[in-house]
Short mmCIF file of N, CA, C and O in Angstrom, two decimals:
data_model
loop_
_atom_site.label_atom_id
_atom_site.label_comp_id
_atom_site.label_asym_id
_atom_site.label_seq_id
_atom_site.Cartn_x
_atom_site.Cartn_y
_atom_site.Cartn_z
N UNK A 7 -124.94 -28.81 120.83
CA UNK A 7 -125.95 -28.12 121.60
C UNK A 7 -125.41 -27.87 123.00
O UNK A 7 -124.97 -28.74 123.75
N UNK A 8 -125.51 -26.40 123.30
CA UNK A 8 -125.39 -26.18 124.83
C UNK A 8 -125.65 -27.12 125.94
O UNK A 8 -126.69 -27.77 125.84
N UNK A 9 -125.00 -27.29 126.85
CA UNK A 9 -125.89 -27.59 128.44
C UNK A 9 -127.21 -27.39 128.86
O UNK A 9 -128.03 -28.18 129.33
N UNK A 10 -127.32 -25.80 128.52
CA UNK A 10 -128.38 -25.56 129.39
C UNK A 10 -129.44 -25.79 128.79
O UNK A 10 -130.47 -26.20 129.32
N UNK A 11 -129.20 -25.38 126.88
CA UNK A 11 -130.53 -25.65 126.10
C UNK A 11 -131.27 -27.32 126.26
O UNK A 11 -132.49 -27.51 126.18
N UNK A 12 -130.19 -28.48 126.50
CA UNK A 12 -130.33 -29.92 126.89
C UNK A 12 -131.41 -29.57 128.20
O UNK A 12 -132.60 -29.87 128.12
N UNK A 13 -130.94 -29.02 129.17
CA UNK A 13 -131.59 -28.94 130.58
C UNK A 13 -133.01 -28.36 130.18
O UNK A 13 -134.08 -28.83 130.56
N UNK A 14 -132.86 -27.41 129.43
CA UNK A 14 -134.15 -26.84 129.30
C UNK A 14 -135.16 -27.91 128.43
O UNK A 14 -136.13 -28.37 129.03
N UNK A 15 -135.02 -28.14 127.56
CA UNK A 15 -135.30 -29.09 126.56
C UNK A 15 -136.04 -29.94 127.43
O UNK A 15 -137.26 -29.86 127.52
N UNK A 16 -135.28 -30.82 128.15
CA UNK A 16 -135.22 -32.31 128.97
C UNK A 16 -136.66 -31.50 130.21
O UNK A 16 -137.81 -31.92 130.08
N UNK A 17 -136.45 -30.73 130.96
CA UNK A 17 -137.77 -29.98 131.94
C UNK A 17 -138.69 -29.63 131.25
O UNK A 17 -139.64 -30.24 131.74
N UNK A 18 -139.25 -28.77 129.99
CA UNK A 18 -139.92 -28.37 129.40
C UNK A 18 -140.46 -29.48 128.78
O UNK A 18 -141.66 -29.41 128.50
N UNK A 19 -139.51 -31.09 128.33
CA UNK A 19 -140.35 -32.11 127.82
C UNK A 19 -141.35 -32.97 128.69
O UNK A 19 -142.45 -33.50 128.54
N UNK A 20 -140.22 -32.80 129.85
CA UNK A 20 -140.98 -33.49 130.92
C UNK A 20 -142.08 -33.18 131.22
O UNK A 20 -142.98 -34.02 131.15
N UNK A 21 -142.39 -31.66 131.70
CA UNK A 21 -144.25 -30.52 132.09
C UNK A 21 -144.77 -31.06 131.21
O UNK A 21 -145.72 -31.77 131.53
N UNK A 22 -144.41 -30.98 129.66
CA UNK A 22 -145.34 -31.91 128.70
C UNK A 22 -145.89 -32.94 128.96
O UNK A 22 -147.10 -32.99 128.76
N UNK A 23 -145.39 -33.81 129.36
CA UNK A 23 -145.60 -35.44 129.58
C UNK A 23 -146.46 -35.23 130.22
O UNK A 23 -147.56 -35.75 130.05
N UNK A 24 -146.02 -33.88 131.69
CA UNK A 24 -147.00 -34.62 132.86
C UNK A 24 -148.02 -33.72 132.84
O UNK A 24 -148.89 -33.96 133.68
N UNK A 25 -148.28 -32.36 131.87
CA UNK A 25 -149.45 -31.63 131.50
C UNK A 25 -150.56 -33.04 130.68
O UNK A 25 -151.63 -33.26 131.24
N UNK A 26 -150.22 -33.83 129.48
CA UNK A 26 -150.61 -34.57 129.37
C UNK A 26 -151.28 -35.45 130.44
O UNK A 26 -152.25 -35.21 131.16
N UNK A 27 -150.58 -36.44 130.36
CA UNK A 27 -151.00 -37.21 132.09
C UNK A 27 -151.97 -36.36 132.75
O UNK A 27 -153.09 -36.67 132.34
N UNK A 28 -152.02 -35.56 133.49
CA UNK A 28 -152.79 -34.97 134.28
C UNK A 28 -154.08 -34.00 133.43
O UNK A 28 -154.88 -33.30 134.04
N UNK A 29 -154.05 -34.16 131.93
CA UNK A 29 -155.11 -33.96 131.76
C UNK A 29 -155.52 -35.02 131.42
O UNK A 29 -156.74 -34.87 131.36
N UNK A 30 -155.24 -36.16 131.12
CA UNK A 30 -155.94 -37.79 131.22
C UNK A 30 -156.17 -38.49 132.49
O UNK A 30 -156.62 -39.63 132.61
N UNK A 31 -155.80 -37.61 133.50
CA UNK A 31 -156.35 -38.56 134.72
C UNK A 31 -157.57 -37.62 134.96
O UNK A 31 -158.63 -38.19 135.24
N UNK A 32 -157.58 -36.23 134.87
CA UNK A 32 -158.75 -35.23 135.12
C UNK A 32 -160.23 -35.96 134.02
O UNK A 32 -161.25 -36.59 134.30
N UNK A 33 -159.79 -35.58 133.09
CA UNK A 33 -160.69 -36.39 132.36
C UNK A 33 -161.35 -37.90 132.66
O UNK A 33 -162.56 -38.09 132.73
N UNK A 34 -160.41 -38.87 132.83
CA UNK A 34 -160.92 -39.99 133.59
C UNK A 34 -161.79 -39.90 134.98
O UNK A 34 -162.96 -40.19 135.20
N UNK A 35 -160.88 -39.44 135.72
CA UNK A 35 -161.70 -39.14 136.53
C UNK A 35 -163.60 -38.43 136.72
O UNK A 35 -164.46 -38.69 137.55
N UNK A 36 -163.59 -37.82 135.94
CA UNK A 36 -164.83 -37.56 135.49
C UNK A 36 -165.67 -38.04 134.70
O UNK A 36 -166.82 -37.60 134.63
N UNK A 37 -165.18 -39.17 133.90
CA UNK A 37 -165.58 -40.06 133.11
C UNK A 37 -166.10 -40.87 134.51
O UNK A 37 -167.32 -40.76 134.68
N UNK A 38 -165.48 -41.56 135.39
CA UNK A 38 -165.57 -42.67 136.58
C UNK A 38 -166.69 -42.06 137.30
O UNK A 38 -167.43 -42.75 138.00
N UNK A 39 -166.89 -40.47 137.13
CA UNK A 39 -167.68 -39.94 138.46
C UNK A 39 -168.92 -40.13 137.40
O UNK A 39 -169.82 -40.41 138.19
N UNK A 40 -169.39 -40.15 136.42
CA UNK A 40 -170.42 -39.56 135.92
C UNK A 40 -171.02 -40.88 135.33
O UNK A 40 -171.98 -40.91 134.56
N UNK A 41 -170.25 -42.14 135.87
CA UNK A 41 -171.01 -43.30 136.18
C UNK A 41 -171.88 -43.90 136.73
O UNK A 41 -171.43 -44.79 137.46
N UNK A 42 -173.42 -43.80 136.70
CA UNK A 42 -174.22 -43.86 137.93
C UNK A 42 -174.29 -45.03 138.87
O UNK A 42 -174.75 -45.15 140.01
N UNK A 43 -173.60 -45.99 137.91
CA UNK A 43 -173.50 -47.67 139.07
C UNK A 43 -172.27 -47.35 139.94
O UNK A 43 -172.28 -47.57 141.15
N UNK A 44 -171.35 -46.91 139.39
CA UNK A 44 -170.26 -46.36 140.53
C UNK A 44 -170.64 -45.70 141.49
O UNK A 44 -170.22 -46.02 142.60
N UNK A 45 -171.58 -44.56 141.32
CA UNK A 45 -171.75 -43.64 142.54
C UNK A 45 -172.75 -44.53 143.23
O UNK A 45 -172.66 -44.61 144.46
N UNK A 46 -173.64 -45.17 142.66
CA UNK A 46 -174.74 -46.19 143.70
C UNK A 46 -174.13 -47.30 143.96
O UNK A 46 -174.81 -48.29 144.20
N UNK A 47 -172.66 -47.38 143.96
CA UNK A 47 -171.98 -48.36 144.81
C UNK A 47 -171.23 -47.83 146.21
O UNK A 47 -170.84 -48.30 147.28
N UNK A 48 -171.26 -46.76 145.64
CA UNK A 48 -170.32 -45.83 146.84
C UNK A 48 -171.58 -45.35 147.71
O UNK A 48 -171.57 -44.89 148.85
N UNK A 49 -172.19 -45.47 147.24
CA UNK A 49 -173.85 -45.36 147.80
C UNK A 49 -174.35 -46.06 148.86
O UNK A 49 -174.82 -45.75 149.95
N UNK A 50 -174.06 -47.39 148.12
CA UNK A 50 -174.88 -49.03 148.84
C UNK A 50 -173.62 -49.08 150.18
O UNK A 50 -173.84 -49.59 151.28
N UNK A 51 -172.50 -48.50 149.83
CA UNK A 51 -171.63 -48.81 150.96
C UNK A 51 -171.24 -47.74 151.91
O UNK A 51 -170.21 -47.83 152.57
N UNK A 52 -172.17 -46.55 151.99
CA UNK A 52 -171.77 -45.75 152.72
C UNK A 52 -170.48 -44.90 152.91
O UNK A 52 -169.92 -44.46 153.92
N UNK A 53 -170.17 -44.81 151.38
CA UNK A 53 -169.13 -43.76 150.92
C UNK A 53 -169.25 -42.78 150.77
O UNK A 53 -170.40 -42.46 150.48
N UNK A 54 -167.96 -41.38 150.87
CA UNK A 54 -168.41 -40.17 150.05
C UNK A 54 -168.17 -40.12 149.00
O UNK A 54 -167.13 -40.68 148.65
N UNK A 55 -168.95 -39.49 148.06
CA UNK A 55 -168.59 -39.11 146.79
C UNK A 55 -167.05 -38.30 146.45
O UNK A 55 -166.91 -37.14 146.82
N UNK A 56 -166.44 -38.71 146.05
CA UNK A 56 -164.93 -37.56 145.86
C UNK A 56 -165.30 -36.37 144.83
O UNK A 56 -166.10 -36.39 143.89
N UNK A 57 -164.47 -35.34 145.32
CA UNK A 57 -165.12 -34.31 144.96
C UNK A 57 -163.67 -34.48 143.61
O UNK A 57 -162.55 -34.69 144.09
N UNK A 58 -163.75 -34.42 142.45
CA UNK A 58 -162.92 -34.38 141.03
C UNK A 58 -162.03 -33.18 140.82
O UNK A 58 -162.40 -32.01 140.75
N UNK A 59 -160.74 -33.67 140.71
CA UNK A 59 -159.82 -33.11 140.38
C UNK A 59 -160.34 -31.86 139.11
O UNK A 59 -160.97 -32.07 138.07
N UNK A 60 -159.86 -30.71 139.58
CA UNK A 60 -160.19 -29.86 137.86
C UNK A 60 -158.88 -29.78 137.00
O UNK A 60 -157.70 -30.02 137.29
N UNK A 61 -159.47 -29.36 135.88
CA UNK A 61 -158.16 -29.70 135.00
C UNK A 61 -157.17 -28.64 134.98
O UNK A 61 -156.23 -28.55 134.19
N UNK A 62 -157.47 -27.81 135.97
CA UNK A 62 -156.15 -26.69 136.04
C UNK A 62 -155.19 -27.58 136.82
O UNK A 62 -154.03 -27.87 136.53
N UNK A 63 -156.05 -28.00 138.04
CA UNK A 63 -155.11 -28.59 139.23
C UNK A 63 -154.40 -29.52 138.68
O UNK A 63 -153.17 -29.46 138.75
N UNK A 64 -155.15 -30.71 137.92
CA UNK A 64 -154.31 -31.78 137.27
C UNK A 64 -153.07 -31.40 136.49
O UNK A 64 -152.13 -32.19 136.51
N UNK A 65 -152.98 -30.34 135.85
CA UNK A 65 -152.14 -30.35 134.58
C UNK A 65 -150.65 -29.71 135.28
O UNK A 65 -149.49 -30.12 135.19
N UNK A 66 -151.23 -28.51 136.00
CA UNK A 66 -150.57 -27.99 136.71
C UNK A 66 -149.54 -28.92 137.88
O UNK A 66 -148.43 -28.43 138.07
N UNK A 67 -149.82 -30.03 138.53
CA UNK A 67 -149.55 -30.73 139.58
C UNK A 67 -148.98 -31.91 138.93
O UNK A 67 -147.88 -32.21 139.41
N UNK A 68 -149.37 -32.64 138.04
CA UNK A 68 -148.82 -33.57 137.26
C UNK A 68 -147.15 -33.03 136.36
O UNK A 68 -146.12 -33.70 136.21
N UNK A 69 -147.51 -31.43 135.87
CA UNK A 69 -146.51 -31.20 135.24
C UNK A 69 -144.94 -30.49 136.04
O UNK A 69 -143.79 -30.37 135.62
N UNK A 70 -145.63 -30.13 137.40
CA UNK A 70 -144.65 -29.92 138.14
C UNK A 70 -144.03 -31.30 138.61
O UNK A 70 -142.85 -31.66 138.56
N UNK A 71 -144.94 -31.84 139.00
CA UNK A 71 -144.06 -33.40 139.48
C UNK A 71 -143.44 -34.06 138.58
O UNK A 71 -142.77 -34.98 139.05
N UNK A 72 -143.38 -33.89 137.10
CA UNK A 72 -142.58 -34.56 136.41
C UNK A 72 -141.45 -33.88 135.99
O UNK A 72 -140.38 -34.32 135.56
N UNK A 73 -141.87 -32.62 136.19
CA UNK A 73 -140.53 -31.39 135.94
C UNK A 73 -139.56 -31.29 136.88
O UNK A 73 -138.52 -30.67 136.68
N UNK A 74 -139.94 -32.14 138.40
CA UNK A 74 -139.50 -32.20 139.52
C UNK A 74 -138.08 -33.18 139.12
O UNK A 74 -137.01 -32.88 139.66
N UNK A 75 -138.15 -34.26 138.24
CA UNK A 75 -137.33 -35.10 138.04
C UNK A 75 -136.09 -34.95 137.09
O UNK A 75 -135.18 -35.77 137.21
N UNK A 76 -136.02 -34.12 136.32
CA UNK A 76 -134.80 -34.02 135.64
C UNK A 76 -134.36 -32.80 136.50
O UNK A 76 -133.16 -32.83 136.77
N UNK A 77 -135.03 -31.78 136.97
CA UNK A 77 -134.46 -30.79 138.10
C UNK A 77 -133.99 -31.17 139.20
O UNK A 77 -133.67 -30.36 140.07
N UNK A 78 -133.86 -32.46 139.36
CA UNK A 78 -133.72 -32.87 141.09
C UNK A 78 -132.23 -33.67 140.32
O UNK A 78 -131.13 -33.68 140.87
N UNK A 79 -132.51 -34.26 139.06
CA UNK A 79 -131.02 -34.76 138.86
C UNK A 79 -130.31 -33.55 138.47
O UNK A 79 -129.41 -33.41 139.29
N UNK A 80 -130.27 -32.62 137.62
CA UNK A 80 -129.54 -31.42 137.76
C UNK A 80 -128.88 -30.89 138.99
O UNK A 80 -127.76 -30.41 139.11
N UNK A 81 -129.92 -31.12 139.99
CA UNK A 81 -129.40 -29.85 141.29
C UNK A 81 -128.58 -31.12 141.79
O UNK A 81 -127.59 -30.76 142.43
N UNK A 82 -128.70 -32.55 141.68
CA UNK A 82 -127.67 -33.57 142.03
C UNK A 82 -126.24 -33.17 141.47
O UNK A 82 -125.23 -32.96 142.14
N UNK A 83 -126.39 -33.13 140.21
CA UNK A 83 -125.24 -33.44 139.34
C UNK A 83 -124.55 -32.66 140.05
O UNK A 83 -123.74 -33.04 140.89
N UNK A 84 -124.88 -31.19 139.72
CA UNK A 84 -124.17 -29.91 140.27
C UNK A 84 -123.51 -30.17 141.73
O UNK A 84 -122.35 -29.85 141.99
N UNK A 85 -124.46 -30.85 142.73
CA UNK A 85 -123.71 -31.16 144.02
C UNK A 85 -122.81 -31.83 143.93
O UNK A 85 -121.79 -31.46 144.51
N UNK A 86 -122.77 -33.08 143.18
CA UNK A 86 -122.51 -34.38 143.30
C UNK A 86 -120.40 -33.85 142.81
O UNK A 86 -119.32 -34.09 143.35
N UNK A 87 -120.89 -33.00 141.44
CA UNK A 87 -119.43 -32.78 140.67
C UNK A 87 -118.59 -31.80 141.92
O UNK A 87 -117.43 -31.84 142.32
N UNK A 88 -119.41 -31.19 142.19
CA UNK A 88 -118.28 -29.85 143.34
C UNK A 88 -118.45 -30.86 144.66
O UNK A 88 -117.66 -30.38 145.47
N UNK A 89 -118.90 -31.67 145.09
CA UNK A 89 -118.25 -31.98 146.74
C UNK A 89 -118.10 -33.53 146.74
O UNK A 89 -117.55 -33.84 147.80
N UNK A 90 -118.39 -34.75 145.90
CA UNK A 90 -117.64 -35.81 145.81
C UNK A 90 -116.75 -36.25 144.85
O UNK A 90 -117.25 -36.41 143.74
N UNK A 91 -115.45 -36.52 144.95
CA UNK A 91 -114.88 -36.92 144.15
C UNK A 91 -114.84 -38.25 143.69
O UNK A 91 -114.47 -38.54 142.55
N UNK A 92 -115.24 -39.19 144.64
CA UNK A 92 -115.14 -40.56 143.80
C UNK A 92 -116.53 -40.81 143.16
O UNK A 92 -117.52 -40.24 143.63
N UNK A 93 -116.64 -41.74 141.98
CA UNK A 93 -117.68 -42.22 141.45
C UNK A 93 -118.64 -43.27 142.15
O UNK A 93 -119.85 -43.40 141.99
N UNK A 94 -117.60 -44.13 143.13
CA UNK A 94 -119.29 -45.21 143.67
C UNK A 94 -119.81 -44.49 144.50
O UNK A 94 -121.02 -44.65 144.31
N UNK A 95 -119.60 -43.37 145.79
CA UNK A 95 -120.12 -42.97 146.24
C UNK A 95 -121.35 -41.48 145.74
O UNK A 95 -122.12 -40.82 146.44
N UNK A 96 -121.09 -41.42 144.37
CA UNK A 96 -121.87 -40.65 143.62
C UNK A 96 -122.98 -41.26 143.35
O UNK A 96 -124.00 -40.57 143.35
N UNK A 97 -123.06 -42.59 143.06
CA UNK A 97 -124.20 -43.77 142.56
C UNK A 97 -124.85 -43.87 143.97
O UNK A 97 -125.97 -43.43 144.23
N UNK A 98 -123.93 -44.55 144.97
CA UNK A 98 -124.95 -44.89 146.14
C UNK A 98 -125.38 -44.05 146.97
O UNK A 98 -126.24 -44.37 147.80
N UNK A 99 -124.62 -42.26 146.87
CA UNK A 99 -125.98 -41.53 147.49
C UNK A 99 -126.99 -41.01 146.82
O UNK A 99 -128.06 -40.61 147.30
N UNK A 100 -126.58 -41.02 145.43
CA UNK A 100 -128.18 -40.66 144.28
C UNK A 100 -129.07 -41.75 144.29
O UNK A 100 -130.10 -41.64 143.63
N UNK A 101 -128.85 -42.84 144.96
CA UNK A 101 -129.99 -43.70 145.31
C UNK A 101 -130.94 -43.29 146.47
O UNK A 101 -132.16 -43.11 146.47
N UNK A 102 -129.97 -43.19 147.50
CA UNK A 102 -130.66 -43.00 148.64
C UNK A 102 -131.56 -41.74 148.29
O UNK A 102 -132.79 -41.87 148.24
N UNK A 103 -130.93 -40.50 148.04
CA UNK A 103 -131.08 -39.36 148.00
C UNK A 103 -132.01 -38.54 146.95
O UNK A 103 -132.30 -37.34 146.95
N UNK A 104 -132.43 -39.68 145.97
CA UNK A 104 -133.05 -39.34 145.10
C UNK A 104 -134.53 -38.54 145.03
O UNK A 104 -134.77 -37.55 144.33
N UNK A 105 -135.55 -39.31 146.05
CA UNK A 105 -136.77 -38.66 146.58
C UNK A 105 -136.57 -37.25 146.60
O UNK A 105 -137.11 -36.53 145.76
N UNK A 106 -135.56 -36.65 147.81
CA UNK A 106 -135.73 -35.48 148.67
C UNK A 106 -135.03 -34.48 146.95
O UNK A 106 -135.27 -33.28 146.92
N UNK A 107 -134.41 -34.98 145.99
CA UNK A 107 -133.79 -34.12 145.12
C UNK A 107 -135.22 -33.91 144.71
O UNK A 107 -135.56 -32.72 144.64
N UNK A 108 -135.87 -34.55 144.51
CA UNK A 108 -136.93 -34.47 143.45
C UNK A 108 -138.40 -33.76 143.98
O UNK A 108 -139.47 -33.43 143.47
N UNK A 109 -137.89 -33.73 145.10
CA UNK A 109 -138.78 -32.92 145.96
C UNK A 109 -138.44 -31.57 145.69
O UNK A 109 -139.10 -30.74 145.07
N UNK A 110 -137.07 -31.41 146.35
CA UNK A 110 -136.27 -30.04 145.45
C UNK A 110 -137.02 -29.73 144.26
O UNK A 110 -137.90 -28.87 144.16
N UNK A 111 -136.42 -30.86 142.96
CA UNK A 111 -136.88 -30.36 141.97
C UNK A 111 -138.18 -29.56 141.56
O UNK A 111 -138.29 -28.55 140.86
N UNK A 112 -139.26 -30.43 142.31
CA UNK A 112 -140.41 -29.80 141.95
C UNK A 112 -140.63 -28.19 142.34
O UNK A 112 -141.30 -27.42 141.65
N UNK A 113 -139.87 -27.80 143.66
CA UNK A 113 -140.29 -26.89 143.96
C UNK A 113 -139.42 -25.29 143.32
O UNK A 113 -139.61 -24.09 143.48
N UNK A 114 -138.49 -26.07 142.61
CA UNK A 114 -137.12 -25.42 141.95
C UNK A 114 -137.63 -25.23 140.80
O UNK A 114 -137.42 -24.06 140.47
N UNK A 115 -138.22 -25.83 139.98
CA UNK A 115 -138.62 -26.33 138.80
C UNK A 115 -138.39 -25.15 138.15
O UNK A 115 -137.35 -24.88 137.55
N UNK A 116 -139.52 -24.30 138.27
CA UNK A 116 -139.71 -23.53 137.75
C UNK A 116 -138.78 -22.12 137.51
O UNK A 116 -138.60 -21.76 136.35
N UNK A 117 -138.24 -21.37 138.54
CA UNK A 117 -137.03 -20.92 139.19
C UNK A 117 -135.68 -21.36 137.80
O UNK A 117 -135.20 -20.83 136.80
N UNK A 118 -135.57 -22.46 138.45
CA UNK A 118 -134.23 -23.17 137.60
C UNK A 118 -134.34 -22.81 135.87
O UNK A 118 -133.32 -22.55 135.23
N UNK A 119 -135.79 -22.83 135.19
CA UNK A 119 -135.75 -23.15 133.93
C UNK A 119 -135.96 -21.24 133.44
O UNK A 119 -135.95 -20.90 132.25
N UNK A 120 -136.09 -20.54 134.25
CA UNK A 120 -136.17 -19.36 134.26
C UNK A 120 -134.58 -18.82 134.21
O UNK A 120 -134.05 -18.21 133.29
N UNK A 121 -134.02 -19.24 135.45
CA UNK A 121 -132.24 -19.03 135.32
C UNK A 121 -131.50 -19.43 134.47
O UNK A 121 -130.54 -18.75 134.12
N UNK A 122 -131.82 -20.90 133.81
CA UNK A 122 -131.42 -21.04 132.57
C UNK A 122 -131.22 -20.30 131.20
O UNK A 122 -130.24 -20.03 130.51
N UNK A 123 -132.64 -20.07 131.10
CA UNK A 123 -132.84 -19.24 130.32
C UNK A 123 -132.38 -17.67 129.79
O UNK A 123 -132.16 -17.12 128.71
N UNK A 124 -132.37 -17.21 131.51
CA UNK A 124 -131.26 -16.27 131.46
C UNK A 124 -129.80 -15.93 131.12
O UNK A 124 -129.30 -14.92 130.63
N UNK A 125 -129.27 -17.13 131.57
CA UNK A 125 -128.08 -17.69 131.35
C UNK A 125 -127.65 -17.70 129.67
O UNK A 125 -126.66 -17.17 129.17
N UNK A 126 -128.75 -18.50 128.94
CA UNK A 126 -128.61 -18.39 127.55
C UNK A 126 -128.77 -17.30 126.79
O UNK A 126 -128.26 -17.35 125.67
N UNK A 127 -129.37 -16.25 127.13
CA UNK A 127 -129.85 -14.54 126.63
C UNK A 127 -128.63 -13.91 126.86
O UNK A 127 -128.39 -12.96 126.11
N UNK A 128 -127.61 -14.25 127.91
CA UNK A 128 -126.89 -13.28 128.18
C UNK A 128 -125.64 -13.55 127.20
O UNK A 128 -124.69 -12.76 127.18
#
């Protein structure tokens, strides 16, 4: 199997996971709100009510953030092979560095699995 079909595979499984997930926290969440001793606790203590995630936002936001993570090691790898040559210093800045990739990733996510794709058509 190709590279890229792996890459694609591995992002596209991930949105799954976190389309999942984020429609089980949307759902929960509304399960918790539509508790009436919960809200007359948030009540008795002078809370606001939270206004509930909808399930576009959840699925959508959950599945980018998990798509964020095999895209953020991709856009690593790719750095990591063209500008360091030794191996421990490959490990100990993908530690440090890992957050801000995955920050990348998320916002790449989508972009990346599109170029892929292209890549494989051609």
């Amino acid at each position: 199997m190709k590279r890229e079909w792996k890459q694609i595979l591995c992002i596209t499984g991930f949105m799954l996971i976190g389309a999942l997930l984020g429609y089980v926290v949307a759902s929960e969440q509304y399960a918790i709100l539509a508790n009436p001793e919960f809200l007359s606790s948030l009540a008795e203590h002078n809370l606001q009510i939270p206004e509930p995630f909808t399930y576009l936002h959840a699925i959508l936001g959950f599945s980018f953030l998990f798509a964020g993570i095999p895209t953020g090691v991709i856009i690593y790898c790719y750095f990591a092979d063209k500008y360091l040559k030794a191996s421990t210093p490959k490990v100990a800045i993908a530690i440090f560095t890992f957050p801000i990739y995955v920050i990348i990733g998320v916002i790449c996510a989508l972009p990346i699995l599109i170029y892929k794709m292209f890549v494989l058509m051609r």
